[in-house]
XYZ file of C-alpha atoms in Angstrom:
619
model
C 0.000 0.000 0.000
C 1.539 3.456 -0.862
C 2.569 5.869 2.065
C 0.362 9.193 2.053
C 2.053 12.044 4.060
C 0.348 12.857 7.012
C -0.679 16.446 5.562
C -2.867 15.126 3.051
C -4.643 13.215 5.583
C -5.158 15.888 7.377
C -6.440 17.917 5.073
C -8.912 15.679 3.425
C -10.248 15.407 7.048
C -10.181 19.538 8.111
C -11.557 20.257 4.434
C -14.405 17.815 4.841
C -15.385 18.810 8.080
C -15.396 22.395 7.079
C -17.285 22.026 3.885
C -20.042 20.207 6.154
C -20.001 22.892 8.774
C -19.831 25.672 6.357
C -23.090 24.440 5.009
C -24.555 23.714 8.207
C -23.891 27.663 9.284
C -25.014 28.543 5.928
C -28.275 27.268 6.234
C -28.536 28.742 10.557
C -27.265 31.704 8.376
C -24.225 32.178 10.309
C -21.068 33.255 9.718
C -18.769 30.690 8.177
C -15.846 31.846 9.696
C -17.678 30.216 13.220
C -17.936 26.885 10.983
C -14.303 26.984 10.259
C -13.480 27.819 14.264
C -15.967 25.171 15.134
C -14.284 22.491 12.648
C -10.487 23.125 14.177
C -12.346 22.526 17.518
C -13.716 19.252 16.639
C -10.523 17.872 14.827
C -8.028 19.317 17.021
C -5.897 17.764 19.579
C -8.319 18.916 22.931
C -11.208 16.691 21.419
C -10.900 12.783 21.053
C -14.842 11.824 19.697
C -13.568 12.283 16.357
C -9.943 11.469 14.204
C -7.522 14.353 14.925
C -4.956 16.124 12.992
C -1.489 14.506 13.180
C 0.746 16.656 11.676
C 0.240 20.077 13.199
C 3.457 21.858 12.278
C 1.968 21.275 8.708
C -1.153 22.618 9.085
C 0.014 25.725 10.774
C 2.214 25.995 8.240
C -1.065 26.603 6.017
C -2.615 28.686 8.616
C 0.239 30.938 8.270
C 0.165 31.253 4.214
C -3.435 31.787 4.931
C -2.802 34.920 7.246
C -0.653 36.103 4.441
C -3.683 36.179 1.441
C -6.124 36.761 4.080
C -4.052 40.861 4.629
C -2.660 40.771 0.693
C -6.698 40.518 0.147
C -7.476 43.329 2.939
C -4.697 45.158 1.169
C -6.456 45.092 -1.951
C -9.865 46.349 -0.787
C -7.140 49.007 1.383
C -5.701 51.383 -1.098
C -3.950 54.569 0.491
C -5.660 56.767 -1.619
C -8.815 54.999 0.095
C -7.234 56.295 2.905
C -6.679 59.631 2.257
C -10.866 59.789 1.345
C -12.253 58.955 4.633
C -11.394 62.220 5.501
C -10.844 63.731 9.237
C -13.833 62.384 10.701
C -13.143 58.504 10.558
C -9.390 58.942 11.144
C -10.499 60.791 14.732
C -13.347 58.069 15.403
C -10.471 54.972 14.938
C -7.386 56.226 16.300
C -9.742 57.167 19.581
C -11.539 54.386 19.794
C -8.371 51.544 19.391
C -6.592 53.781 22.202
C -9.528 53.933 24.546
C -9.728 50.219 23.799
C -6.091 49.177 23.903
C -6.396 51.122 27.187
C -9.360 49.982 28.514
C -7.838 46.147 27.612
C -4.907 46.457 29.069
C -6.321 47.892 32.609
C -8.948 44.545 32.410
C -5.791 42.480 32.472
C -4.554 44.064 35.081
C -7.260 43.530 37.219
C -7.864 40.353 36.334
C -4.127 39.361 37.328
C -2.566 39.093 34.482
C 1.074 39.720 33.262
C 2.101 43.123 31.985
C 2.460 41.460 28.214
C -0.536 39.011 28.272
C -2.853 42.809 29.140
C -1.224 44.651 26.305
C -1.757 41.693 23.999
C -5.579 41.634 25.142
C -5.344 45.549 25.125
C -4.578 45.025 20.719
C -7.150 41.907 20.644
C -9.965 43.746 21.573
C -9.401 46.762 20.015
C -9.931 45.947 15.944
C -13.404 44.823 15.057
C -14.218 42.683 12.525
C -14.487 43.586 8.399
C -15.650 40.113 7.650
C -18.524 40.107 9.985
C -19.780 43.679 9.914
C -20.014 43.414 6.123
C -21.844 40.276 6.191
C -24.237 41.507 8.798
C -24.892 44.858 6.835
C -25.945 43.263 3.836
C -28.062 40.602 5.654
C -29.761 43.467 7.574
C -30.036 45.376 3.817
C -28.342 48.639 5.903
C -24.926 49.394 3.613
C -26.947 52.265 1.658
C -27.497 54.123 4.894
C -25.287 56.957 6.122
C -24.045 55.070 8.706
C -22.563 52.715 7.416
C -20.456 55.064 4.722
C -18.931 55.885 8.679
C -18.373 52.671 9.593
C -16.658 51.363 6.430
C -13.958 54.568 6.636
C -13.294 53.919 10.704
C -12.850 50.257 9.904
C -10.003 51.028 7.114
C -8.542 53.106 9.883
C -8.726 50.097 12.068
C -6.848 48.111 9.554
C -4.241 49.988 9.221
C -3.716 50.711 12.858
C -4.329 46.567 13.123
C -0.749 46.300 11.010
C 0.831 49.075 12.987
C 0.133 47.439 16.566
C 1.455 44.011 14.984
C 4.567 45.967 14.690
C 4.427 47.518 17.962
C 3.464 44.324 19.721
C 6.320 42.783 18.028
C 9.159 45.187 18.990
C 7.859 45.274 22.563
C 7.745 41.412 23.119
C 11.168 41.170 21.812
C 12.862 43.143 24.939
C 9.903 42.082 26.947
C 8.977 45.481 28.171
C 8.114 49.037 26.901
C 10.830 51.373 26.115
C 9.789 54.599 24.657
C 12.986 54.879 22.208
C 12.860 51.502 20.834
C 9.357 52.114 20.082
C 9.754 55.657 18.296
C 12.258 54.280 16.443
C 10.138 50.887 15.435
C 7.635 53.251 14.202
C 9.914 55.040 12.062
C 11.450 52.459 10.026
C 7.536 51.418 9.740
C 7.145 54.377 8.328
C 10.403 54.535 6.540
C 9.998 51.170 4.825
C 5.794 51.690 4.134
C 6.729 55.217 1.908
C 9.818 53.520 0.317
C 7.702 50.757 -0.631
C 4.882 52.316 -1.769
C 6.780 54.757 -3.867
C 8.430 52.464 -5.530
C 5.743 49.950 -5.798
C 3.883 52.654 -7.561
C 6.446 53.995 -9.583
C 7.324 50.963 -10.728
C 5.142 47.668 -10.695
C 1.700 49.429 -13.371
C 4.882 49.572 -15.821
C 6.040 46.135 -15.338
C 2.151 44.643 -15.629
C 1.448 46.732 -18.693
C 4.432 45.630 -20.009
C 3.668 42.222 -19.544
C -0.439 42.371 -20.264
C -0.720 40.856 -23.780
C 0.980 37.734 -21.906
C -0.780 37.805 -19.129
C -4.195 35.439 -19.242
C -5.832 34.548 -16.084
C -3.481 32.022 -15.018
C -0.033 34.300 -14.928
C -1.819 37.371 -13.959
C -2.547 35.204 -10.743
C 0.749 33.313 -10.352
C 2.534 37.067 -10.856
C 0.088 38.645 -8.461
C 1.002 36.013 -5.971
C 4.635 35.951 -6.516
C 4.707 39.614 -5.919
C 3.054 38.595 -2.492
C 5.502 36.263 -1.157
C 8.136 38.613 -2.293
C 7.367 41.427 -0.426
C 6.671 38.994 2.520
C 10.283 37.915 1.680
C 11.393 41.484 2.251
C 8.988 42.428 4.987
C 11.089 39.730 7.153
C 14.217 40.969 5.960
C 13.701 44.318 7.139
C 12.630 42.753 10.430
C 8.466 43.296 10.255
C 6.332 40.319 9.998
C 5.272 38.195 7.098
C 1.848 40.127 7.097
C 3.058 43.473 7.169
C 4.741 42.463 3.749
C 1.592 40.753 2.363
C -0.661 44.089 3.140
C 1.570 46.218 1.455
C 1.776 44.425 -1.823
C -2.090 44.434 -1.657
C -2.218 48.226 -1.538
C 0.544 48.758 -3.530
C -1.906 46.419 -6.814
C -4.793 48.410 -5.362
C -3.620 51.108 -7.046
C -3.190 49.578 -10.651
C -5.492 49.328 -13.145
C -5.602 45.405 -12.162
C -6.843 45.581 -8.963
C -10.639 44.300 -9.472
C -9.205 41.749 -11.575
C -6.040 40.341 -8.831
C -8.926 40.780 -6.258
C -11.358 38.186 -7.977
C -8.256 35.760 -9.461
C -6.631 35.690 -5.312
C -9.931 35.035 -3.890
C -10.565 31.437 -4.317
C -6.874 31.010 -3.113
C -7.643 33.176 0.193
C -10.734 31.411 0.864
C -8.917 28.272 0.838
C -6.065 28.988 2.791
C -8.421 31.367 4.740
C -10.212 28.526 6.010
C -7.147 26.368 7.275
C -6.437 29.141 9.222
C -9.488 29.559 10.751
C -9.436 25.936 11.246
C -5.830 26.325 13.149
C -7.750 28.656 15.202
C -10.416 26.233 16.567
C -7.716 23.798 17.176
C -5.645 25.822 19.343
C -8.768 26.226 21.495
C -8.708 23.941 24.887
C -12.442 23.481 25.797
C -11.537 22.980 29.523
C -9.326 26.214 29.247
C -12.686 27.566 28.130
C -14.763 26.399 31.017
C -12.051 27.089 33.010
C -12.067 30.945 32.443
C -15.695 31.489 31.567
C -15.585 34.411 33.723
C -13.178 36.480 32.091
C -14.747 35.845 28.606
C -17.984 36.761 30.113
C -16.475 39.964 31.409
C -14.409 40.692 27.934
C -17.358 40.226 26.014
C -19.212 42.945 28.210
C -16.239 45.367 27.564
C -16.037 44.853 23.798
C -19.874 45.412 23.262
C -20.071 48.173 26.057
C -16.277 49.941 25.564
C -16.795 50.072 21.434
C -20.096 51.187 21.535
C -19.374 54.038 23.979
C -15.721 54.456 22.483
C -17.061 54.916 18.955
C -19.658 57.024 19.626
C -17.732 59.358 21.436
C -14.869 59.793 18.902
C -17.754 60.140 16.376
C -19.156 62.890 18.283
C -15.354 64.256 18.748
C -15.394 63.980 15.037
C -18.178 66.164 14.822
C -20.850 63.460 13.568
C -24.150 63.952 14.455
C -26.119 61.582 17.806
C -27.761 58.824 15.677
C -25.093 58.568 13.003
C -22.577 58.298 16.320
C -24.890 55.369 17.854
C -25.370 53.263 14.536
C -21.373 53.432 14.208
C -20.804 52.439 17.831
C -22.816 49.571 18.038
C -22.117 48.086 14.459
C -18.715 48.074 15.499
C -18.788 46.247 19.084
C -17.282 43.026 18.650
C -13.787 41.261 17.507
C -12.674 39.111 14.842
C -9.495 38.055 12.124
C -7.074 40.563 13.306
C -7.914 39.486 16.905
C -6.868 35.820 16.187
C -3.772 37.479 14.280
C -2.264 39.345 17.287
C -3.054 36.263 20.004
C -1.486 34.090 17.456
C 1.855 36.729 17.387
C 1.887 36.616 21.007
C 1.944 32.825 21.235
C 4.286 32.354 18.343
C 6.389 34.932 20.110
C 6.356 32.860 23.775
C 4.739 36.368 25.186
C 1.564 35.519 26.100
C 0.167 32.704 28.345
C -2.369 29.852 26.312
C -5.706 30.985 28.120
C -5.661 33.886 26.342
C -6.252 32.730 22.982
C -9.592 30.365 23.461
C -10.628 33.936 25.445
C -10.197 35.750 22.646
C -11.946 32.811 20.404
C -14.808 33.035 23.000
C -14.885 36.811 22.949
C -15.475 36.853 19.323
C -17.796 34.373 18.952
C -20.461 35.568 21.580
C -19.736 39.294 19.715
C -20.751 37.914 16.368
C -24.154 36.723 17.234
C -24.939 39.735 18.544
C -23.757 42.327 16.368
C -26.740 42.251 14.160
C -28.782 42.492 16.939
C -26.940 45.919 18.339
C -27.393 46.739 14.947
C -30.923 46.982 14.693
C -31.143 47.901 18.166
C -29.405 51.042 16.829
C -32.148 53.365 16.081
C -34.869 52.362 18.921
C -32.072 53.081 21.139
C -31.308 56.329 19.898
C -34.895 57.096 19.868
C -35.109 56.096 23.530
C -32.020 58.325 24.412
C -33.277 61.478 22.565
C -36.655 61.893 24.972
C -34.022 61.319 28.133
C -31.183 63.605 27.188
C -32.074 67.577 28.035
C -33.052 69.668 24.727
C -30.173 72.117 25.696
C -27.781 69.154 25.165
C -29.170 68.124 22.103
C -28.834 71.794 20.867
C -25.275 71.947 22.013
C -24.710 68.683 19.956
C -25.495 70.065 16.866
C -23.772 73.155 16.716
C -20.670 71.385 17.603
C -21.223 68.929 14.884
C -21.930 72.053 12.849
C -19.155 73.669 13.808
C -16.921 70.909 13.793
C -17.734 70.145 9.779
C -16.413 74.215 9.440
C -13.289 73.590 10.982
C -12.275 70.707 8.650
C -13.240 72.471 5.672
C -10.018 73.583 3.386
C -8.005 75.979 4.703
C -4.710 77.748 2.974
C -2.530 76.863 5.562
C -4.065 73.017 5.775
C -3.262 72.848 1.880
C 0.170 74.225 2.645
C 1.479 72.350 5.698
C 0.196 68.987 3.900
C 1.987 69.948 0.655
C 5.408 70.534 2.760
C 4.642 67.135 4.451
C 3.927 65.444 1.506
C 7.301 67.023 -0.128
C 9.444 66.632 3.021
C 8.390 62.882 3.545
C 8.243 61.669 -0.139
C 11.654 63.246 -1.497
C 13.413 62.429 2.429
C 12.805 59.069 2.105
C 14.041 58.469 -1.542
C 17.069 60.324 -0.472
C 17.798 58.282 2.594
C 17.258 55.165 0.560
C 19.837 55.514 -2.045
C 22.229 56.917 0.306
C 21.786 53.716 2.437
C 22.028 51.852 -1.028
C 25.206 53.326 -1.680
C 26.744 52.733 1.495
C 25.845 49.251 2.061
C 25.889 47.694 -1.673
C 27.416 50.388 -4.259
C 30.369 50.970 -2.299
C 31.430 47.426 -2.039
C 30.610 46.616 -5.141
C 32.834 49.508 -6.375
C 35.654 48.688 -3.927
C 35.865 45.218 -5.358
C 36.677 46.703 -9.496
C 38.235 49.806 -8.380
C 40.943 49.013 -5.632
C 42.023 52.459 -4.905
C 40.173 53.068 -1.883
C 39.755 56.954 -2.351
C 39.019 56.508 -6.680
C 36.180 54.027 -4.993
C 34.848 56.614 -2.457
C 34.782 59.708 -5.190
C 33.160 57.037 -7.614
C 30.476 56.022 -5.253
C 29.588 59.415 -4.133
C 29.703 60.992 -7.521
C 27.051 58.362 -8.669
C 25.291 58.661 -5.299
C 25.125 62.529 -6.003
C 23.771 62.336 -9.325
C 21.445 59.877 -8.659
C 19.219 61.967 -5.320
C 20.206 65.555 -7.015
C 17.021 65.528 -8.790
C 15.299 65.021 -5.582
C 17.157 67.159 -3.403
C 16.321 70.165 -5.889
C 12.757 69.049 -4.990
C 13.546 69.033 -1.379
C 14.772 72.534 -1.831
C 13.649 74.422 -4.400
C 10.366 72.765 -5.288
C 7.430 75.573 -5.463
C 4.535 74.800 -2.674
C 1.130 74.833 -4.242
C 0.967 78.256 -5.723
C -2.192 80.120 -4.808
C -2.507 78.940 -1.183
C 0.960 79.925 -0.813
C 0.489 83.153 -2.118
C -2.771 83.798 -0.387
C -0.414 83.313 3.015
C 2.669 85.589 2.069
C 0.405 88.554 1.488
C -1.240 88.351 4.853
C 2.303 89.534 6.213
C 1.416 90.182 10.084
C 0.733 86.133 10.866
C 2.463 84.288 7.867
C 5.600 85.277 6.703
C 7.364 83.949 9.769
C 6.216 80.622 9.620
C 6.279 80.383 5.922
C 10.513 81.338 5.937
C 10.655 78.841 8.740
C 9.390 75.944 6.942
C 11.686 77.057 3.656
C 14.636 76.994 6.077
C 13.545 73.618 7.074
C 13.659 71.650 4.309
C 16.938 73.587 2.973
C 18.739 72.365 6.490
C 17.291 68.677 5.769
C 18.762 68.923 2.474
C 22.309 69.310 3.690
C 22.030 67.188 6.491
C 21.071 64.116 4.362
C 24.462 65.313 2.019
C 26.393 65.518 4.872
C 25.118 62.011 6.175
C 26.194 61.051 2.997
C 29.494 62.215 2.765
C 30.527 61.894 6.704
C 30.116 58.038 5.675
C 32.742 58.351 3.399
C 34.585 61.049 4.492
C 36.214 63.613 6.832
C 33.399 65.610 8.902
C 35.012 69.158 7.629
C 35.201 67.984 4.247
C 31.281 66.718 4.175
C 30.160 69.633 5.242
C 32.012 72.014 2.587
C 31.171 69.318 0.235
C 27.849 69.753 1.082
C 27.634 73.283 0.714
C 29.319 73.710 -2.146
C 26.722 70.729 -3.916
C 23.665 72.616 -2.477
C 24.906 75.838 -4.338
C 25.329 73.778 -7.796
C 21.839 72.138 -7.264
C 20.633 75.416 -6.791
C 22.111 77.243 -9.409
C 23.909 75.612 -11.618
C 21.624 72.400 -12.353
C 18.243 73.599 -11.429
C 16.391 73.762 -14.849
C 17.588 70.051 -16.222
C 16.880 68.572 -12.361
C 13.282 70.277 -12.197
C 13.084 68.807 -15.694
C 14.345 65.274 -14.491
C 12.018 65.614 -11.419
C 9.142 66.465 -13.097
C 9.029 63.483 -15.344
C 10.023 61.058 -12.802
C 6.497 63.139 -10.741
C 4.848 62.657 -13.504
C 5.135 58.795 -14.334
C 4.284 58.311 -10.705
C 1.032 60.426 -10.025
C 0.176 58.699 -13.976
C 0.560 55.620 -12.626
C -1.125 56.678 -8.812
C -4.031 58.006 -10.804
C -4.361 55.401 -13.441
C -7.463 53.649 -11.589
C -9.273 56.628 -11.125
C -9.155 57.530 -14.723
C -10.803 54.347 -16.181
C -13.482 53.983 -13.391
C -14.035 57.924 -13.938
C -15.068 56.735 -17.372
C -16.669 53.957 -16.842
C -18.577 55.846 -13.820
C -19.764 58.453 -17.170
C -21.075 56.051 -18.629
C -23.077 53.903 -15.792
C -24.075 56.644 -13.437
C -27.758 56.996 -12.852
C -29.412 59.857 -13.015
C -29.704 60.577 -9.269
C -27.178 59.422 -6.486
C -30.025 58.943 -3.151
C -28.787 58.216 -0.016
C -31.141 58.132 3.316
C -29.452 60.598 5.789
C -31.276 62.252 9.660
C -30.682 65.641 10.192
C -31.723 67.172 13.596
C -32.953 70.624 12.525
C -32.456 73.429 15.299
C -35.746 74.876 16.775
C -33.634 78.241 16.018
C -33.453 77.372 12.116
C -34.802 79.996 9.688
C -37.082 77.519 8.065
C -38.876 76.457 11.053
C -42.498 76.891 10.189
C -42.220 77.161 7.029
C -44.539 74.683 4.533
C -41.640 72.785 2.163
C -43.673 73.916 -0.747
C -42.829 77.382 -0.064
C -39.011 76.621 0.539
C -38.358 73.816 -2.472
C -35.481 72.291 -1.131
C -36.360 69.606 -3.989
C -36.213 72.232 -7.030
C -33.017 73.927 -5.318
C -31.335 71.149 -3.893
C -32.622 67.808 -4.865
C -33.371 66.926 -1.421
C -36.513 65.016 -0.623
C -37.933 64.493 2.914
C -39.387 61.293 3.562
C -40.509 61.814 7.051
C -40.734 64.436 10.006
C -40.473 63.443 13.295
């Protein structure tokens, strides 16, 4: 009889048990993720009714391929530019609510007992709710046309994102086994380092290489290259010293850009189903049902935090945000539970040998109970608000709207917002290319220099003359590069409160300029002689050079926002052509019994003729 490796076993036995429980959960119309959780549990090594998997390095082996399409796929769906359209107002909700809740976590572990890393890691588990299951519940419930959930969709992408930055975090911090704020500043920037350089150069690069290559491409290698990509930038990820899912999300955003996106996104997703649900299946197999008994309690007690913290978290950073009572409820209570990334970080911290076992069937437990009853907080939403509007005073109410009012004002454009994120955007973008090929120089071009050229000093004037003329066009960027023009202007003629700052922020990016040269050449050189070098470089860029560099530069600028902007060009047309003729949403306004209008009959004040604004109901 032929030998059959253990793995296959295996997974003819996890893949049969999920199919059968997927189907079951289908038809209770569950979640299938709780199928998958429920599967692991049954098959796993804590439960002996039925055969059990054998070879569980293998399996988790899948579980962690599976982790890597389940973020390239989040990724895809991410998109930066995604990012930079949820505006203010879900970036304020997030970032509050995952530090209430990391906070709020962590303090819950303390006074249940527990270690200093097992409370941060629970802080980071219950802090990121669930895509999967919020976007499954808002279809079911026939709710993902409502404002609401516009909100929620933009605060979860800033949960995502926040997810990959606190796998980081967690990472650095279990490594020395405590919190040091240094290490940590400078964890988070090489994150940020490394997430610009790739990104820029992802951009910049990869919609050339697939256009290239899109006669060849059917189905089949668009996939396989899509993949490939993947793993590589996993590859890197680890090589830079972040995690194999930090490397899978950014290749995701970096295709979301291209022109291929929709089409990577459907070809991946039979792929990241599969793998999905191994890991899933890992998860239920991890869990110890007498752990489970065993600390009933504390999932009892977590499951009252999620539900109550997020719901009151949420609501109150939607408020912050400026978003008006209802809008602020709905949000809060469609986002009160915990799901994928939660499993994620428990499964860092027990790769990692940081965390104690109980806490991951917890955080199974947690998660579970929060799933059934998120589409019941859902619908709750509105009677509740409804309830709370006849209890709160009307002053309050009143005082709630004119801060959300006023609160919309202050975001709006300003000169000086368009300014200081144009000198951010310049600073960071042009910085980091800099940095990056004098790093590349130091560490790879010299060397490889040194080994033809074995005069040291002919090596050193070699490499730095290439170095030189390789960042000049981006240091005459740094420099000299004009700030968006009529804001700009707007500021320098208001002389009293502008000019200062304005010469500060020139003399800024001038002094950043010569320290990167002078980082450059200290490497290489004398101190005394980098810094005259320096100086005398920064005059040539400025003078001598500038027309053919800004003419360099601007192509280079060009190709990328070309290719940054490629996506948004062909659905622009495609949106011409589909659109309907009216783009309804169903939005609550609270009108203020101070209002112009009040008393007015609509028919005198046609909002519909003047605004296209229909009122369906007044209440």
């Amino acid at each position: 009889m032929a030998h059959l490796p253990a793995l296959i076993h295996d997974l003819a036995l996890i893949l049969c048990c999920a199919a059968l429980t997927s189907l079951v959960f289908k038809w209770l119309k569950q979640p299938v993720v709780l199928g998958y959780i429920i599967t692991g549990l049954l098959v796993g090594p804590n439960f002996t009714l039925l055969p059990n998997v054998t070879d569980i390095k293998g399996v988790r082996i899948w579980a962690d391929i599976g982790v890597i399409f389940l973020l390239f796929s989040l990724g895809l769906e991410f998109s930066f530019k995604k990012l930079a359209r949820v505006g203010g107002n879900s970036s304020i909700t997030g970032i509050f609510e995952v530090a209430c809740m990391t906070g709020v976590g962590f303090a819950t572990g303390q006074l249940l007992g527990w270690t200093n890393m097992d409370s941060l890691f629970l802080g980071g588990i219950i802090a990121i709710s669930s895509t999967t299951i919020i976007i499954r519940a808002f279809d079911e419930l026939k709710v993902k046309n409502r404002k609401f959930a516009g909100a929620v969709m933009g605060i979860l992408v800033i949960e995502d994102l926040v997810a990959v930055i606190l796998l980081v975090v967690l990472s650095t911090v279990s490594v020395k086994n405590n919190v040091e704020g240094t290490e940590l500043i400078m964890a988070l920037l090489k994150l940020v380092f490394f997430l610009c350089l790739w990104f820029l150069s992802g951009i910049f690069l990869l919609p050339g290489i697939l256009k290239a290559g899109k006669s060849l491409m059917n189905d089949e290698t668009m996939m396989i290259v899509s993949v490939g990509l993947c793993f590589l930038m996993v590859v890197l990820a680890t090589e830079a010293g972040f995690s194999a899912p930090l490397g899978a999300f950014i290749m995701g955003s970096i295709l979301a850009e291209t022109t291929q996106a929709e089409k990577i996104e459907s070809l991946v997703k039979s792929v990241k189903d599969l793998f999905g649900a191994v890991f899933f299946v890992s998860v239920g197999m991890l869990i110890d049902p007498v752990l489970l008994v065993k600390f009933a309690g504390p999932v009892l007690i977590l499951t009252l935090v999620v539900i109550f913290g997020k719901t009151l978290f949420v609501t109150i950073g939607s408020l912050l945000a400026g978003q008006p009572l209802r809008q602020s409820i709905q949000a809060g209570m469609s986002l009160s539970q915990i799901g994928e990334f939660s499993f994620i970080i428990a499964t860092l911290g027990l790769s990692l040998g940081v965390i104690h076992e109980y806490l991951y069937p917890i955080a199974v437990g947690v998660s579970v109970i929060t799933t059934f009853t998120t589409p019941y907080l859902i619908r709750f939403a509105d009677p509740f608000y409804t309830k709370l509007e006849k209890i709160l005073p009307r002053r309050w109410q009143v005082r709630l709207n004119r801060y959300s009012t006023g609160a919309q004002t202050i975001q709006a454009e300003s000169d000086w917002k368009t300014v200081l994120r144009s000198y951010l955007v310049l600073i960071i973008t042009n910085s980091v290319v800099i940095i990056a090929f004098i790093l590349l120089s130091i560490h790879f071009l010299l060397p490889l220099v040194s080994d033809e050229v074995k005069n040291k000093t002919a090596a050193l004037i070699i490499t730095t003359i290439i170095t030189l003329m390789v960042t000049s066009p981006f240091i005459w960027a740094l420099t000299i590069k004009k700030i968006h023009k009529s804001a700009y202007t707007a500021l320098w003629l208001d002389k009293k409160y502008n000019r200062g700052p304005l010469v500060m922020l020139e003399i800024l990016r001038n002094v950043l300029a010569v320290i990167y040269l002078f980082f450059l050449l200290e490497q290489l050189f004398t101190p005394w002689f980098a810094f005259v070098v320096a100086l005398i470089v920064m005059v040539i860029v400025l003078v001598i050079f500038s027309q053919k560099l800004q003419y360099f530069y601007s192509r280079i600028e060009h190709r990328f926002l070309t290719n940054l902007n490629a996506r948004n060009v062909i659905e622009g047309t495609d949106e011409k052509n589909t659109i309907s003729p009216w783009d309804a949403h169903l939005a609550y306004f609270v009108i203020s019994p101070d209002a112009d209008f009040i008393g007015e009959p609509l028919m005198k004040l046609q909002w519909r003729e003047k605004y296209g604004i229909n009122i369906a109901s007044i209440h």
